[in-house]
Coordinates of C-alpha atoms in Angstrom, one line a residue:
M12 CA 72.4 198.9 126.5
N13 CA 71.7 195.8 124.6
V14 CA 70.0 197.8 121.9
L15 CA 73.0 200.1 121.7
K16 CA 75.3 197.1 121.4
L17 CA 73.0 195.6 118.8
R18 CA 73.0 198.8 116.8
G19 CA 76.7 199.2 117.2
S20 CA 77.3 195.7 115.8
Y21 CA 75.6 196.8 112.5
I22 CA 78.0 199.7 112.0
P23 CA 80.7 197.7 110.2
F24 CA 78.1 196.2 107.9
I25 CA 76.7 199.6 107.1
L26 CA 80.2 200.9 106.3
V27 CA 80.9 198.0 104.0
A28 CA 77.5 198.5 102.2
L29 CA 78.2 202.2 101.7
S30 CA 81.7 201.4 100.3
I31 CA 80.2 198.9 97.9
L32 CA 77.6 201.4 96.7
G33 CA 80.3 204.0 96.3
A34 CA 82.5 201.6 94.3
S35 CA 79.6 200.6 92.1
A36 CA 78.8 204.2 91.4
S37 CA 82.4 205.0 90.5
T38 CA 82.5 202.1 88.0
N39 CA 79.5 203.4 86.0
A40 CA 79.8 206.4 83.6
N41 CA 76.4 208.0 83.8
Q42 CA 77.2 211.8 83.8
V43 CA 77.1 213.7 80.5
N44 CA 80.4 215.3 80.1
G45 CA 79.8 216.8 76.7
V46 CA 77.8 216.6 73.5
A47 CA 79.0 217.3 70.0
A48 CA 78.1 217.0 66.3
Y49 CA 80.5 215.7 63.7
H50 CA 80.3 217.0 60.1
A51 CA 82.0 215.8 56.9
L52 CA 81.6 217.5 53.5
S53 CA 79.3 220.1 55.1
V54 CA 76.8 217.3 56.1
E55 CA 76.2 216.2 59.7
Q56 CA 77.3 212.6 60.1
F57 CA 76.5 211.8 63.7
L58 CA 75.9 213.2 67.2
T59 CA 78.0 212.0 70.1
V60 CA 78.0 212.2 73.9
L61 CA 80.8 211.4 76.3
Y62 CA 79.7 210.0 79.6
T63 CA 82.0 209.9 82.6
S64 CA 81.8 209.0 86.3
S65 CA 82.7 212.6 87.3
P66 CA 82.9 215.7 85.2
T67 CA 86.2 216.8 83.7
I68 CA 87.5 219.5 81.4
E69 CA 90.9 217.7 80.9
A70 CA 91.5 214.6 78.8
A71 CA 94.4 213.3 80.9
P72 CA 92.3 211.7 83.7
L73 CA 90.4 209.8 81.0
L74 CA 93.4 208.7 79.0
E75 CA 96.0 208.1 81.6
K76 CA 94.0 206.3 84.3
D77 CA 91.9 203.1 84.2
T78 CA 88.6 204.9 84.7
P79 CA 85.1 204.1 83.4
A80 CA 83.7 206.0 80.5
R81 CA 81.1 205.6 77.8
M82 CA 81.1 206.9 74.2
E83 CA 77.8 207.0 72.4
I84 CA 77.1 207.8 68.7
R85 CA 73.7 208.5 67.1
V86 CA 73.9 208.4 63.3
T87 CA 72.1 211.3 61.6
T88 CA 73.3 211.0 58.0
K89 CA 71.5 208.9 55.4
R90 CA 74.1 206.2 55.5
L91 CA 77.6 205.6 56.8
S92 CA 79.6 202.7 55.3
Q93 CA 81.3 200.2 57.5
R94 CA 84.6 200.9 55.7
R95 CA 84.4 204.6 56.3
F96 CA 83.4 204.1 60.0
V97 CA 86.3 201.8 60.8
T98 CA 88.8 203.8 58.6
M99 CA 87.9 207.0 60.6
W100 CA 89.2 205.3 63.8
L101 CA 92.2 203.7 62.1
E102 CA 93.3 207.0 60.5
S103 CA 93.0 208.9 63.8
M104 CA 94.9 206.3 65.7
T105 CA 97.7 206.4 63.2
V106 CA 98.3 210.1 63.3
S107 CA 97.9 210.3 67.1
N108 CA 100.2 207.4 68.1
T109 CA 103.5 205.8 67.2
S110 CA 103.4 202.7 65.0
D111 CA 104.3 200.3 67.9
V112 CA 101.4 201.6 70.0
V113 CA 98.9 200.9 67.1
E114 CA 100.5 197.5 66.3
A115 CA 100.1 196.4 69.9
Q116 CA 96.3 196.8 69.6
L117 CA 95.9 195.3 66.1
E118 CA 94.2 192.2 67.4
S119 CA 91.7 194.2 69.3
L120 CA 91.2 196.4 66.3
A121 CA 90.5 193.4 64.1
Q122 CA 87.9 192.2 66.7
F123 CA 86.4 195.6 66.6
N124 CA 86.3 195.6 62.8
K125 CA 84.6 192.3 62.5
M126 CA 81.7 193.3 64.9
F127 CA 80.1 195.5 62.2
K128 CA 78.6 193.4 59.4
G129 CA 77.2 196.3 57.3
R130 CA 76.7 200.0 57.0
F131 CA 75.0 202.3 59.5
I132 CA 71.9 204.3 58.7
D133 CA 70.0 207.3 60.1
G134 CA 68.8 206.4 63.6
D135 CA 71.4 203.9 64.6
R136 CA 72.8 204.0 68.2
I137 CA 76.4 202.9 68.7
V138 CA 77.7 202.5 72.2
F139 CA 81.2 201.8 73.6
D140 CA 80.8 201.2 77.3
Y141 CA 84.1 200.7 79.2
R142 CA 84.3 199.5 82.8
P143 CA 87.6 198.6 84.5
G144 CA 87.9 194.8 85.0
R145 CA 85.2 194.1 82.4
G146 CA 86.4 195.7 79.3
M147 CA 84.5 197.6 76.5
E148 CA 81.1 196.4 75.6
V149 CA 80.1 197.3 72.1
S150 CA 76.4 197.5 71.2
V151 CA 74.3 198.8 68.3
N152 CA 70.6 199.7 68.8
G153 CA 70.7 197.8 72.1
V154 CA 72.1 194.6 70.6
A155 CA 75.3 193.5 72.2
L156 CA 78.0 192.7 69.6
G157 CA 80.8 191.7 71.9
V158 CA 83.3 192.7 74.5
I159 CA 86.9 193.8 74.0
K160 CA 88.9 193.3 77.2
S161 CA 91.8 195.7 76.5
G162 CA 91.4 199.0 78.4
D163 CA 94.3 200.4 76.3
F164 CA 92.3 199.9 73.1
F165 CA 89.3 201.8 74.6
R166 CA 91.6 204.6 75.5
L167 CA 92.9 204.6 71.9
L168 CA 89.4 205.1 70.7
L169 CA 88.7 207.8 73.3
A170 CA 91.9 209.6 72.2
C171 CA 90.5 209.9 68.7
W172 CA 87.9 212.2 70.3
V173 CA 89.7 214.0 73.1
G174 CA 93.4 213.3 72.5
E175 CA 96.2 215.6 71.2
V176 CA 95.2 215.0 67.6
P177 CA 91.4 214.4 67.6
I178 CA 89.3 213.9 64.5
S179 CA 88.0 217.4 65.1
S180 CA 89.1 220.1 67.5
N181 CA 85.6 221.5 67.9
L182 CA 84.3 218.0 68.8
K183 CA 87.0 217.7 71.5
A184 CA 86.2 221.1 73.0
S185 CA 82.5 220.3 73.2
L186 CA 83.0 216.9 74.8
L187 CA 85.2 218.4 77.5
S188 CA 82.8 221.1 78.5
P189 CA 80.5 219.7 81.2
A190 CA 79.5 223.2 82.4
A191 CA 78.5 224.4 78.9
I192 CA 76.4 221.5 77.4
D193 CA 74.2 222.4 74.5
K194 CA 70.8 221.4 75.7
D195 CA 69.2 221.6 72.3
L196 CA 71.8 219.3 70.8
L197 CA 71.5 216.9 73.7
A198 CA 67.7 216.8 73.1
R199 CA 68.3 216.0 69.4
F200 CA 70.7 213.3 70.5
N201 CA 68.2 211.7 72.8
A202 CA 65.5 211.8 70.1
V203 CA 67.5 209.7 67.6
T204 CA 65.8 206.3 67.7
P205 CA 66.1 203.3 65.4
S206 CA 63.1 201.4 64.0
A207 CA 62.1 197.9 65.3
D208 CA 62.9 196.4 61.9
R209 CA 66.4 198.0 62.0
R210 CA 67.0 196.3 65.4
E211 CA 66.2 192.9 63.8
E212 CA 68.8 193.6 61.1
I213 CA 71.4 194.3 63.7
V214 CA 70.4 191.0 65.5
A215 CA 71.3 189.2 62.3
W216 CA 74.9 190.5 62.6
T217 CA 75.3 188.4 65.7
K218 CA 74.0 185.2 64.1
V219 CA 76.6 182.8 62.6
P220 CA 75.3 180.8 59.7
A221 CA 74.6 177.3 61.0
M222 CA 76.7 174.6 59.4
P223 CA 74.7 171.9 57.7
E224 CA 74.7 168.6 59.5
P225 CA 76.5 165.8 57.7
V226 CA 74.2 163.4 56.0
E227 CA 75.0 159.8 56.6
Q228 CA 75.6 158.0 53.4
V229 CA 73.9 154.6 53.2
Q230 CA 75.3 152.3 50.7
P231 CA 72.7 150.1 49.0
K232 CA 72.9 146.4 49.6
A233 CA 74.1 144.5 46.5
E234 CA 71.5 142.0 45.3
V235 CA 72.7 138.5 44.7
V236 CA 71.4 137.0 41.4
K237 CA 71.8 133.4 40.7
A238 CA 73.2 132.8 37.2
A239 CA 71.3 130.4 35.0
P240 CA 73.2 127.4 33.7
V241 CA 74.8 128.0 30.3
K242 CA 74.6 125.2 27.8
A243 CA 77.8 124.4 26.0
P244 CA 77.8 125.6 22.3
V245 CA 77.3 123.0 19.6
Q246 CA 80.4 122.6 17.4
T247 CA 79.5 123.2 13.7
P248 CA 82.0 122.4 11.0
A249 CA 83.3 125.6 9.3
A250 CA 82.4 126.1 5.6
P251 CA 85.2 126.3 3.1
K252 CA 86.3 130.0 2.3
K253 CA 85.6 131.3 -1.2
T254 CA 88.2 133.1 -3.1
P255 CA 86.9 136.6 -4.0
A256 CA 86.8 137.6 -7.7
P257 CA 89.5 140.1 -8.9
V258 CA 88.3 143.7 -9.0
E259 CA 89.2 145.9 -12.0
Q260 CA 91.3 148.9 -11.1
P261 CA 90.0 152.2 -12.5
K262 CA 92.0 153.8 -15.2
P263 CA 93.7 157.0 -14.3
A264 CA 92.0 160.1 -15.5
E265 CA 93.7 162.1 -18.2
K266 CA 95.3 165.3 -17.1
V267 CA 93.9 168.4 -18.6
A268 CA 96.3 171.2 -19.2
E269 CA 95.3 174.3 -17.1
K270 CA 95.1 177.6 -18.9
P271 CA 97.7 180.1 -17.8
V272 CA 96.4 183.0 -15.8
A273 CA 97.5 186.5 -16.6
T274 CA 99.4 187.0 -13.3
Q275 CA 101.7 189.6 -14.8
T276 CA 98.9 192.0 -15.4
V277 CA 97.7 191.7 -11.9
E278 CA 101.1 192.2 -10.4
V279 CA 101.6 195.4 -12.5
V280 CA 98.3 196.8 -11.3
K281 CA 99.1 196.0 -7.7
Q282 CA 102.5 197.7 -7.9
E283 CA 100.9 200.8 -9.4
E284 CA 98.3 201.0 -6.7
K285 CA 101.0 200.6 -4.0
K286 CA 103.0 203.4 -5.5
Q287 CA 100.0 205.7 -5.4
L288 CA 99.3 204.9 -1.7
E289 CA 102.8 205.3 -0.5
P290 CA 103.6 208.9 0.7
K291 CA 106.4 210.7 -1.0
Q292 CA 109.6 210.5 0.8
V293 CA 110.6 213.9 2.1
E294 CA 113.9 214.5 3.9
P295 CA 113.1 215.2 7.6
K296 CA 114.0 218.5 9.0
A297 CA 115.9 218.8 12.3
V298 CA 113.4 219.1 15.1
E299 CA 114.3 220.1 18.6
P300 CA 113.3 217.6 21.2
P301 CA 110.1 218.6 23.1
K302 CA 110.6 220.0 26.6
Q303 CA 109.5 217.6 29.3
V304 CA 106.6 219.0 31.3
V305 CA 105.5 217.3 34.5
A306 CA 101.7 217.6 34.7
A307 CA 100.4 218.5 38.1
P308 CA 97.7 216.1 39.5
K309 CA 94.2 217.2 38.6
V310 CA 92.3 218.4 41.6
V311 CA 88.6 218.1 41.2
A312 CA 86.7 221.3 41.9
P313 CA 84.4 221.1 45.0
V314 CA 80.9 219.9 44.1
A315 CA 77.7 220.0 46.0
A316 CA 78.1 218.4 49.4
A317 CA 75.1 216.1 49.2
E318 CA 76.2 214.7 45.8
T319 CA 79.7 214.1 47.1
V320 CA 78.5 212.1 50.1
V321 CA 76.4 209.9 47.8
E322 CA 79.4 209.3 45.5
L323 CA 81.8 208.5 48.4
E324 CA 79.4 206.0 50.0
S325 CA 77.9 204.4 46.9
D326 CA 80.3 201.5 47.0
D327 CA 79.3 200.5 50.5
E328 CA 82.5 198.5 50.8
T329 CA 83.2 196.7 54.1
M330 CA 86.5 195.7 55.7
E331 CA 84.9 193.0 57.8
G332 CA 87.0 190.3 56.4
L333 CA 90.3 191.9 57.2
D334 CA 92.4 190.4 59.9
A335 CA 95.2 192.0 62.0
G336 CA 97.7 191.6 59.1
G337 CA 95.4 193.2 56.6
L338 CA 94.7 196.2 58.9
L339 CA 98.4 196.6 59.5
V340 CA 99.0 196.9 55.8
R341 CA 96.4 199.6 55.6
Q342 CA 97.7 201.4 58.7
K343 CA 101.3 201.5 57.4
Y344 CA 100.1 202.6 53.9
Y345 CA 98.0 205.4 55.4
D346 CA 100.9 206.5 57.5
K347 CA 102.9 207.0 54.2
L348 CA 100.1 208.9 52.5
S349 CA 99.4 211.3 55.4
K350 CA 103.1 212.1 55.8
H351 CA 103.5 212.6 52.1
L352 CA 100.8 215.3 52.2
I353 CA 101.7 216.9 55.5
Q354 CA 105.2 217.6 54.2
Q355 CA 103.6 220.1 51.7
Q356 CA 101.6 221.9 54.4
S357 CA 102.6 225.4 55.3
I358 CA 101.1 228.2 57.4
P359 CA 100.0 231.2 55.3
R360 CA 101.8 234.5 56.0
Q361 CA 98.5 236.2 56.9
A362 CA 97.9 233.7 59.7
F363 CA 101.1 234.9 61.4
Q364 CA 100.1 238.5 60.9
R365 CA 96.6 238.1 62.2
R366 CA 97.5 235.3 64.7
L367 CA 94.9 232.9 63.3
E368 CA 94.7 229.1 63.7
D369 CA 92.4 226.5 62.4
E370 CA 92.3 223.0 60.7
V371 CA 91.2 221.5 57.4
R372 CA 90.4 217.9 56.7
V373 CA 90.8 216.8 53.0
Y374 CA 89.4 213.6 51.4
L375 CA 91.3 212.1 48.5
T376 CA 90.9 209.2 46.1
I377 CA 94.0 207.9 44.3
D378 CA 94.5 205.1 41.8
R379 CA 96.9 202.2 42.2
N380 CA 99.8 204.3 40.9
G381 CA 99.2 207.0 43.4
T382 CA 97.7 209.5 41.0
V383 CA 95.0 211.8 42.5
M384 CA 91.6 211.0 41.0
A385 CA 89.5 213.2 43.2
A386 CA 90.1 215.6 46.1
E387 CA 87.6 217.4 48.4
L388 CA 87.6 219.5 51.5
E389 CA 85.9 217.2 53.9
T390 CA 85.9 219.7 56.8
E391 CA 86.5 223.3 55.7
S392 CA 88.0 226.2 57.7
K393 CA 86.1 229.4 58.2
Y394 CA 89.2 231.2 56.9
K395 CA 89.7 230.9 53.1
M396 CA 93.4 231.1 53.3
F397 CA 93.6 227.7 55.1
N398 CA 91.3 226.1 52.6
Q399 CA 93.3 227.4 49.7
Q400 CA 96.6 226.2 51.2
A401 CA 95.2 222.7 51.7
L402 CA 94.3 222.5 48.0
E403 CA 97.8 223.8 47.1
A404 CA 99.4 221.2 49.3
I405 CA 97.6 218.5 47.3
E406 CA 98.9 219.9 44.1
K407 CA 102.4 220.2 45.4
A408 CA 102.3 216.6 46.7
G409 CA 102.0 215.3 43.1
V410 CA 101.9 211.6 42.9
F411 CA 101.4 209.7 46.1
P412 CA 103.0 206.3 47.0
S413 CA 101.5 203.5 45.0
M414 CA 99.1 201.0 46.5
P415 CA 100.6 197.9 48.0
E416 CA 99.8 194.6 46.3
E417 CA 98.1 193.4 49.5
I418 CA 95.3 196.0 49.1
S419 CA 92.8 195.1 46.4
G420 CA 90.8 197.4 44.3
D421 CA 91.5 200.1 41.6
T422 CA 91.4 203.1 44.0
F423 CA 92.1 204.0 47.6
S424 CA 90.3 206.7 49.5
F425 CA 91.5 208.4 52.7
S426 CA 91.3 211.6 54.6
V427 CA 94.1 213.7 56.2
L428 CA 93.7 216.4 58.9
L429 CA 95.9 219.5 58.3
N430 CA 96.4 221.5 61.5
Y431 CA 97.4 225.1 61.1
R432 CA 98.8 225.9 64.5
L433 CA 101.2 228.8 65.1
P434 CA 104.4 228.0 66.8
I435 CA 104.7 229.1 70.4

């Protein structure tokens, strides 16, 4: 009986322990919910895996509830600039949410932006691990870069992958397919590993340059020098001043009459030469004013994908120094640019007839006046009619809104996702 009572007394403790274990399990996202590859300009940029605490084929449980999740990225392209990486999230947030939702998370976005001190290269591992009550821990190659407390900000990032307007519909579908995980792709994902030297480079991102210690300035002691006694000067009688002898003034030189120069002959010759050079005056004929023709913006023909990637990433510009105000200016400007282009989007007639849908992402570079300098299909459709319509939309858009004064540089690059969805 005593043994039974003793055993019974342990039951509450056992239940508490089990509940703690269950709670800890629910706060970790360790199950692979999906794996996907992201391409741009026909080149694979990175592989990504979404980890959840329980499998799901819907985005709502992840976006509407405060639930743990982990987003991991393995870079597979040669290089990915910091500017392009952060801009990818900012653009997707802008088109997926209202301005007030994005503005509410600008401080978190600024913190997120400043974590990355340079570009990413092949082999880098980027992790966004969110746990309720702790926030989102950001790490690169196992090096912790910081924690963002806002759960809403993590869900904004997650919506860029699985929200209503993701960066890629194929990527969203793959990440929400726990029962159809591509094992070969997952094996490639796990095989991506950074070098030891690269990890040390990421560690340098976390180090703040030490401020030099102030050097105490020691003033030298002034030496006291005893002055030698000075003897009084001896008074000497002044000698009488002598009157200087008068100096003879030089006689003025006689003026020599200058010979006259034959200026008249020179003037005549100049006038004759001038007449020969002047065109004969002809009465102008009435000419009709030329017709004003508005030139369409020049769209650069698609080039080889590998060459384009090198060109787009050659500047390796970073936005690390931008604060919330600077990011807000870029977000509002991108909102104008994307809407300006989407207004020219239309669904081809063949798409209605054949009941076809798809999407195209275009990448553009404009100058400060808004003139298109280069245009490229960043993500093409398998249907030519959608690719052609995307290029036609760029031509119809003409000149884009000019760059704000707050944004520096001679050009501005951005991408826009054009969704060709048939109305229900």
